[in-house]
Coordinates of N, CA and C in Angstrom, one line a residue:
I15 N 57.2 -145.4 -168.4 CA 57.9 -145.9 -167.2 C 57.0 -146.9 -166.5
A16 N 55.7 -146.6 -166.4 CA 54.8 -147.6 -165.7 C 54.7 -148.9 -166.5
A17 N 54.7 -148.8 -167.8 CA 54.6 -150.0 -168.6 C 55.9 -150.8 -168.5
G18 N 57.0 -150.1 -168.4 CA 58.3 -150.8 -168.1 C 58.4 -151.5 -166.8
L19 N 58.0 -150.8 -165.7 CA 57.9 -151.4 -164.4 C 57.0 -152.6 -164.4
A20 N 55.8 -152.5 -165.0 CA 54.9 -153.6 -165.0 C 55.4 -154.8 -165.8
S21 N 56.2 -154.5 -166.9 CA 56.7 -155.6 -167.7 C 57.8 -156.4 -166.9
G22 N 58.6 -155.7 -166.2 CA 59.6 -156.3 -165.4 C 59.0 -157.1 -164.2
A23 N 58.0 -156.6 -163.6 CA 57.3 -157.3 -162.5 C 56.6 -158.6 -163.1
A24 N 56.0 -158.5 -164.3 CA 55.4 -159.6 -164.9 C 56.4 -160.7 -165.3
A25 N 57.5 -160.3 -165.8 CA 58.6 -161.2 -166.1 C 59.1 -162.0 -164.9
S26 N 59.0 -161.3 -163.8 CA 59.5 -162.0 -162.5 C 58.5 -163.1 -162.1
C27 N 57.4 -163.1 -162.7 CA 56.4 -164.2 -162.3 C 56.5 -165.4 -163.2
T28 N 57.6 -165.5 -163.9 CA 57.8 -166.7 -164.7 C 58.9 -167.6 -164.1
P29 N 58.9 -168.8 -164.5 CA 59.9 -169.7 -163.9 C 61.3 -169.6 -164.5
F30 N 61.5 -168.7 -165.4 CA 62.8 -168.6 -166.2 C 63.8 -167.7 -165.5
I31 N 64.4 -168.3 -164.4 CA 65.4 -167.6 -163.7 C 66.6 -167.3 -164.6
G32 N 67.1 -166.1 -164.5 CA 68.2 -165.7 -165.3 C 67.8 -165.1 -166.6
G33 N 66.5 -165.2 -166.9 CA 66.0 -164.6 -168.2 C 65.0 -163.5 -167.9
H34 N 64.8 -163.2 -166.6 CA 63.8 -162.1 -166.3 C 64.2 -160.8 -166.9
F35 N 65.4 -160.4 -166.8 CA 65.8 -159.1 -167.4 C 65.5 -159.1 -168.9
I36 N 65.9 -160.1 -169.6 CA 65.7 -160.2 -171.0 C 64.2 -160.2 -171.3
L37 N 63.5 -161.1 -170.7 CA 62.0 -161.2 -170.9 C 61.3 -159.9 -170.6
G38 N 61.7 -159.3 -169.5 CA 61.1 -158.0 -169.1 C 61.4 -156.9 -170.1
G39 N 62.7 -156.9 -170.6 CA 63.0 -155.9 -171.7 C 62.3 -156.2 -173.0
I40 N 62.1 -157.4 -173.4 CA 61.3 -157.7 -174.6 C 59.9 -157.3 -174.4
L41 N 59.3 -157.6 -173.3 CA 57.9 -157.3 -173.0 C 57.8 -155.7 -173.0
A42 N 58.7 -155.1 -172.3 CA 58.6 -153.6 -172.3 C 58.7 -153.0 -173.7
F43 N 59.6 -153.6 -174.5 CA 59.7 -153.1 -175.9 C 58.4 -153.3 -176.7
L44 N 57.8 -154.5 -176.4 CA 56.5 -154.8 -177.2 C 55.4 -153.8 -176.7
V45 N 55.3 -153.4 -175.5 CA 54.3 -152.5 -175.0 C 54.7 -151.1 -175.0
R46 N 55.9 -150.8 -175.6 CA 56.5 -149.5 -175.7 C 56.7 -148.8 -174.3
G47 N 57.2 -149.7 -173.4 CA 57.6 -149.2 -172.1 C 59.1 -148.9 -172.0
N48 N 59.5 -148.4 -170.9 CA 60.9 -148.1 -170.6 C 61.6 -149.3 -170.2
I49 N 62.7 -149.6 -171.0 CA 63.4 -150.9 -170.8 C 64.2 -150.8 -169.5
I50 N 64.7 -149.7 -169.1 CA 65.4 -149.5 -167.8 C 64.4 -149.7 -166.7
A51 N 63.2 -149.2 -166.8 CA 62.2 -149.4 -165.8 C 61.9 -150.9 -165.7
S52 N 61.9 -151.6 -166.8 CA 61.6 -153.0 -166.7 C 62.6 -153.8 -165.9
A53 N 63.9 -153.4 -166.0 CA 65.0 -154.0 -165.2 C 64.7 -153.7 -163.7
I54 N 64.2 -152.5 -163.4 CA 63.9 -152.2 -162.0 C 62.7 -153.0 -161.5
G55 N 61.7 -153.2 -162.4 CA 60.5 -154.0 -162.1 C 60.8 -155.4 -161.8
T56 N 61.9 -156.0 -162.3 CA 62.2 -157.4 -162.1 C 62.6 -157.6 -160.6
L57 N 62.8 -156.5 -159.8 CA 63.1 -156.7 -158.4 C 62.0 -157.3 -157.6
V58 N 60.8 -157.3 -158.2 CA 59.7 -158.0 -157.6 C 60.0 -159.4 -157.3
G59 N 60.8 -160.0 -158.2 CA 61.3 -161.4 -158.0 C 62.6 -161.3 -157.3
N60 N 62.6 -161.8 -156.1 CA 63.9 -161.8 -155.3 C 63.9 -163.0 -154.4
P61 N 64.9 -163.3 -153.7 CA 65.0 -164.5 -152.9 C 63.9 -164.7 -151.9
W62 N 63.3 -163.6 -151.4 CA 62.2 -163.7 -150.5 C 60.9 -164.0 -151.2
S63 N 60.7 -163.5 -152.4 CA 59.4 -163.7 -153.0 C 59.3 -164.9 -154.0
F64 N 60.5 -165.3 -154.5 CA 60.4 -166.4 -155.4 C 59.8 -167.7 -154.9
P65 N 60.0 -168.1 -153.7 CA 59.3 -169.4 -153.2 C 57.8 -169.2 -153.3
F66 N 57.2 -168.1 -152.9 CA 55.8 -167.8 -153.0 C 55.3 -167.8 -154.4
I67 N 56.1 -167.1 -155.3 CA 55.7 -167.0 -156.7 C 55.7 -168.4 -157.3
W68 N 56.8 -169.1 -157.1 CA 56.9 -170.5 -157.7 C 55.8 -171.4 -157.2
L69 N 55.5 -171.4 -156.0 CA 54.4 -172.2 -155.5 C 53.0 -171.8 -156.1
A70 N 52.8 -170.5 -156.2 CA 51.6 -170.0 -156.8 C 51.5 -170.4 -158.2
I71 N 52.5 -170.2 -159.0 CA 52.4 -170.5 -160.4 C 52.3 -172.0 -160.7
Y72 N 53.0 -172.8 -159.8 CA 52.9 -174.2 -159.9 C 51.4 -174.7 -159.7
N73 N 50.9 -174.2 -158.6 CA 49.5 -174.6 -158.2 C 48.5 -174.1 -159.2
L74 N 48.7 -172.9 -159.7 CA 47.8 -172.3 -160.7 C 47.9 -173.1 -162.0
G75 N 49.1 -173.5 -162.4 CA 49.3 -174.3 -163.6 C 48.8 -175.7 -163.5
A76 N 48.9 -176.3 -162.3 CA 48.4 -177.6 -162.0 C 46.9 -177.6 -162.1
L77 N 46.2 -176.5 -161.6 CA 44.8 -176.3 -161.7 C 44.4 -176.3 -163.2
V78 N 45.1 -175.5 -164.0 CA 44.8 -175.3 -165.4 C 45.0 -176.6 -166.1
A79 N 46.0 -177.4 -165.8 CA 46.4 -178.6 -166.5 C 45.5 -179.8 -165.9
G80 N 44.8 -179.6 -164.9 CA 44.0 -180.7 -164.3 C 44.8 -181.7 -163.5
K81 N 46.0 -181.2 -163.0 CA 46.8 -182.0 -162.1 C 46.5 -181.7 -160.7
P82 N 46.9 -182.6 -159.7 CA 46.7 -182.2 -158.3 C 47.7 -181.1 -157.9
S83 N 47.2 -180.2 -157.1 CA 48.1 -179.1 -156.6 C 49.0 -179.7 -155.5
A84 N 50.0 -178.9 -155.1 CA 50.9 -179.3 -154.1 C 51.0 -178.3 -153.0
D85 N 51.2 -178.8 -151.8 CA 51.4 -177.9 -150.7 C 52.9 -177.5 -150.7
A86 N 53.3 -176.7 -149.8 CA 54.7 -176.2 -149.9 C 55.7 -177.3 -149.8
V87 N 55.5 -178.3 -148.9 CA 56.4 -179.4 -148.7 C 56.5 -180.2 -149.9
D88 N 55.4 -180.6 -150.5 CA 55.4 -181.4 -151.8 C 56.1 -180.6 -152.9
F89 N 55.8 -179.3 -153.0 CA 56.4 -178.6 -154.0 C 57.9 -178.5 -153.9
V90 N 58.4 -178.3 -152.6 CA 59.8 -178.2 -152.4 C 60.5 -179.6 -152.8
N91 N 59.9 -180.7 -152.5 CA 60.4 -182.0 -152.9 C 60.4 -182.1 -154.4
L92 N 59.3 -181.8 -155.1 CA 59.3 -181.8 -156.6 C 60.3 -180.9 -157.2
F93 N 60.4 -179.7 -156.6 CA 61.3 -178.7 -157.2 C 62.8 -179.1 -157.0
S94 N 63.1 -179.6 -155.8 CA 64.5 -180.0 -155.6 C 64.9 -181.2 -156.5
R95 N 64.0 -182.1 -156.7 CA 64.3 -183.2 -157.6 C 64.5 -182.7 -159.1
A96 N 63.7 -181.8 -159.5 CA 63.8 -181.2 -160.8 C 65.1 -180.4 -160.9
W97 N 65.4 -179.6 -159.9 CA 66.6 -178.8 -159.9 C 67.9 -179.7 -160.0
E98 N 67.9 -180.8 -159.2 CA 69.0 -181.8 -159.3 C 69.1 -182.4 -160.7
A99 N 68.0 -182.7 -161.3 CA 68.0 -183.3 -162.6 C 68.5 -182.2 -163.6
L100 N 68.2 -181.0 -163.4 CA 68.6 -179.9 -164.3 C 70.1 -179.7 -164.2
I101 N 70.6 -179.7 -163.0 CA 72.1 -179.5 -162.7 C 72.8 -180.7 -163.4
N102 N 72.3 -181.9 -163.2 CA 73.0 -183.1 -163.8 C 72.9 -183.2 -165.3
V103 N 72.0 -182.4 -165.9 CA 71.8 -182.4 -167.3 C 71.6 -183.8 -167.9
N104 N 70.5 -184.4 -167.5 CA 70.2 -185.7 -168.0 C 68.8 -185.6 -168.7
L105 N 68.8 -185.9 -170.0 CA 67.6 -185.7 -170.8 C 66.5 -186.7 -170.4
D106 N 66.9 -187.9 -170.0 CA 65.9 -188.8 -169.6 C 65.2 -188.3 -168.3
R107 N 65.9 -187.7 -167.4 CA 65.3 -187.1 -166.2 C 64.6 -185.8 -166.5
F108 N 64.9 -185.2 -167.7 CA 64.2 -184.0 -168.0 C 62.7 -184.3 -168.2
T109 N 62.4 -185.3 -169.0 CA 61.0 -185.7 -169.2 C 60.3 -186.3 -168.0
D110 N 61.1 -186.9 -167.1 CA 60.5 -187.6 -166.0 C 60.4 -186.6 -164.8
E111 N 61.3 -185.7 -164.6 CA 61.3 -184.9 -163.3 C 61.3 -183.4 -163.6
I112 N 61.9 -182.9 -164.6 CA 61.9 -181.5 -164.8 C 60.6 -181.0 -165.5
W113 N 60.2 -181.6 -166.6 CA 59.0 -181.2 -167.3 C 57.7 -181.3 -166.5
P114 N 57.5 -182.3 -165.7 CA 56.3 -182.3 -164.9 C 56.2 -181.1 -163.9
V115 N 57.3 -180.5 -163.6 CA 57.3 -179.4 -162.7 C 57.3 -178.1 -163.5
L116 N 58.1 -178.1 -164.6 CA 58.2 -176.8 -165.4 C 56.9 -176.5 -166.1
W117 N 56.3 -177.5 -166.7 CA 55.1 -177.2 -167.5 C 54.0 -176.6 -166.7
P118 N 53.6 -177.1 -165.6 CA 52.6 -176.4 -164.8 C 53.0 -175.0 -164.4
M119 N 54.3 -174.8 -164.1 CA 54.8 -173.5 -163.8 C 54.7 -172.5 -164.9
I120 N 55.0 -173.0 -166.2 CA 54.8 -172.1 -167.3 C 53.4 -171.8 -167.5
L121 N 52.5 -172.8 -167.4 CA 51.1 -172.5 -167.6 C 50.5 -171.5 -166.5
G122 N 51.0 -171.7 -165.3 CA 50.5 -170.8 -164.2 C 51.1 -169.4 -164.3
S123 N 52.2 -169.3 -164.9 CA 52.9 -168.0 -164.9 C 52.2 -167.0 -165.8
I124 N 51.5 -167.5 -166.8 CA 50.8 -166.7 -167.8 C 49.7 -165.8 -167.1
P125 N 48.7 -166.4 -166.5 CA 47.7 -165.5 -165.8 C 48.3 -164.7 -164.7
L126 N 49.2 -165.3 -163.9 CA 49.8 -164.5 -162.8 C 50.6 -163.4 -163.3
A127 N 51.4 -163.5 -164.4 CA 52.1 -162.4 -165.0 C 51.2 -161.3 -165.5
F128 N 50.1 -161.8 -166.1 CA 49.1 -160.8 -166.6 C 48.5 -160.0 -165.4
G129 N 48.2 -160.7 -164.4 CA 47.6 -160.0 -163.2 C 48.7 -159.1 -162.6
M130 N 49.9 -159.5 -162.5 CA 51.0 -158.7 -161.9 C 51.2 -157.5 -162.8
W131 N 51.1 -157.6 -164.1 CA 51.3 -156.5 -165.0 C 50.3 -155.4 -164.6
Q132 N 49.0 -155.9 -164.5 CA 47.9 -155.0 -164.2 C 48.1 -154.3 -162.8
A133 N 48.5 -155.1 -161.9 CA 48.6 -154.7 -160.5 C 49.7 -153.6 -160.3
V134 N 50.7 -153.7 -161.2 CA 51.8 -152.7 -161.1 C 51.6 -151.5 -162.0
F135 N 51.0 -151.8 -163.2 CA 50.9 -150.7 -164.2 C 50.0 -149.6 -163.7
W136 N 48.8 -149.9 -163.2 CA 47.8 -148.8 -162.9 C 48.3 -147.9 -161.8
P137 N 48.7 -148.5 -160.7 CA 49.2 -147.6 -159.6 C 50.5 -146.8 -160.1
A138 N 51.4 -147.5 -160.8 CA 52.6 -146.8 -161.2 C 52.3 -145.7 -162.2
R139 N 51.3 -145.9 -163.1 CA 50.9 -144.9 -164.1 C 50.3 -143.7 -163.3
A140 N 49.5 -143.9 -162.3 CA 48.9 -142.8 -161.5 C 50.0 -142.0 -160.8
L141 N 51.0 -142.7 -160.3 CA 52.1 -142.0 -159.6 C 53.0 -141.2 -160.6
V142 N 53.3 -141.8 -161.8 CA 54.1 -141.1 -162.8 C 53.3 -139.9 -163.3
R143 N 52.1 -140.0 -163.5 CA 51.3 -138.8 -164.0 C 51.2 -137.8 -162.9
S144 N 51.0 -138.1 -161.7 CA 51.0 -137.2 -160.6 C 52.4 -136.4 -160.5
Y145 N 53.4 -137.2 -160.6 CA 54.8 -136.6 -160.5 C 55.0 -135.6 -161.7
Q146 N 54.6 -136.0 -162.9 CA 54.8 -135.2 -164.1 C 54.0 -133.9 -164.0
R147 N 52.7 -134.0 -163.5 CA 51.9 -132.8 -163.3 C 52.6 -131.8 -162.3
H148 N 53.1 -132.4 -161.1 CA 53.7 -131.6 -160.1 C 55.0 -131.0 -160.7
R149 N 55.7 -131.7 -161.4 CA 57.0 -131.2 -162.0 C 56.7 -130.1 -163.0
A150 N 55.7 -130.3 -163.9 CA 55.3 -129.2 -164.8 C 54.8 -128.0 -164.1
R151 N 54.1 -128.1 -163.0 CA 53.6 -127.0 -162.2 C 54.8 -126.2 -161.6
R152 N 55.8 -127.0 -161.1 CA 57.0 -126.4 -160.5 C 57.8 -125.7 -161.5
L153 N 58.0 -126.2 -162.7 CA 58.7 -125.6 -163.8 C 58.0 -124.3 -164.3
F154 N 56.7 -124.4 -164.4 CA 55.9 -123.2 -164.8 C 56.1 -122.1 -163.8
Q155 N 56.0 -122.4 -162.5 CA 56.2 -121.4 -161.4 C 57.6 -120.8 -161.5
R156 N 58.6 -121.6 -161.7 CA 60.0 -121.1 -161.7 C 60.1 -120.2 -162.9
R157 N 59.5 -120.5 -164.1 CA 59.6 -119.7 -165.3 C 58.9 -118.4 -165.0
Q158 N 57.8 -118.4 -164.3 CA 57.1 -117.2 -164.0 C 57.9 -116.3 -163.1
R159 N 58.6 -116.9 -162.1 CA 59.5 -116.1 -161.2 C 60.6 -115.5 -162.0
E160 N 61.2 -116.2 -162.9 CA 62.3 -115.7 -163.8 C 61.8 -114.6 -164.6
L161 N 60.7 -114.7 -165.2 CA 60.1 -113.6 -166.1 C 59.8 -112.4 -165.3
A162 N 59.3 -112.6 -164.0 CA 59.0 -111.4 -163.2 C 60.3 -110.7 -162.8
T163 N 61.3 -111.5 -162.5 CA 62.7 -110.9 -162.2 C 63.2 -110.2 -163.4
Q164 N 63.1 -110.7 -164.6 CA 63.6 -110.1 -165.8 C 62.8 -108.8 -166.0
N165 N 61.5 -108.8 -165.8 CA 60.7 -107.6 -166.0 C 61.1 -106.5 -165.0
R166 N 61.3 -106.9 -163.8 CA 61.8 -105.9 -162.8 C 63.1 -105.3 -163.2
Q167 N 64.0 -106.1 -163.6 CA 65.4 -105.6 -164.0 C 65.3 -104.7 -165.2
M168 N 64.4 -105.1 -166.1 CA 64.3 -104.2 -167.4 C 63.6 -102.9 -167.0
G169 N 62.7 -102.9 -166.0 CA 62.1 -101.7 -165.6 C 63.1 -100.7 -164.9
R170 N 64.1 -101.3 -164.2 CA 65.1 -100.5 -163.5 C 66.0 -99.9 -164.6
E171 N 66.4 -100.7 -165.6 CA 67.3 -100.2 -166.6 C 66.7 -99.1 -167.4
A172 N 65.4 -99.1 -167.7 CA 64.7 -98.2 -168.5 C 64.6 -96.8 -167.8
T173 N 64.7 -96.8 -166.5 CA 64.6 -95.5 -165.8 C 65.9 -94.9 -165.5

């Protein structure tokens, strides 16, 4: 479950909107995580967090690629031009306006996704283990009560 949640959260740190469920499911499958939990983990990426994620992965990717980073206003301008070119489906504009924004975002998403996976996996793993121990203890106590009840009833029937 923890690996699935972490896989979904990591997938949300990529620029591939619309593919987060699929990417999270593939990643969860590869790390033997729960695929349904990966779908829940993709909720890390939402309309409130995407602008921050995209700015972070763009700037991290620009740093890796040796390009200048962008502040929020510059990034919004770059991103809106790239989005417009993507909607108009113009291959000439792809290399001129989409790829210069998409490539740094892809590069930056790799270390951020790895970090997000780690940041979600370890706390989720601790919570899942704690819940499983608590549940096992509760089931054991219930079984003990049932056995005690059965023993009392059998004692009454014997007399």
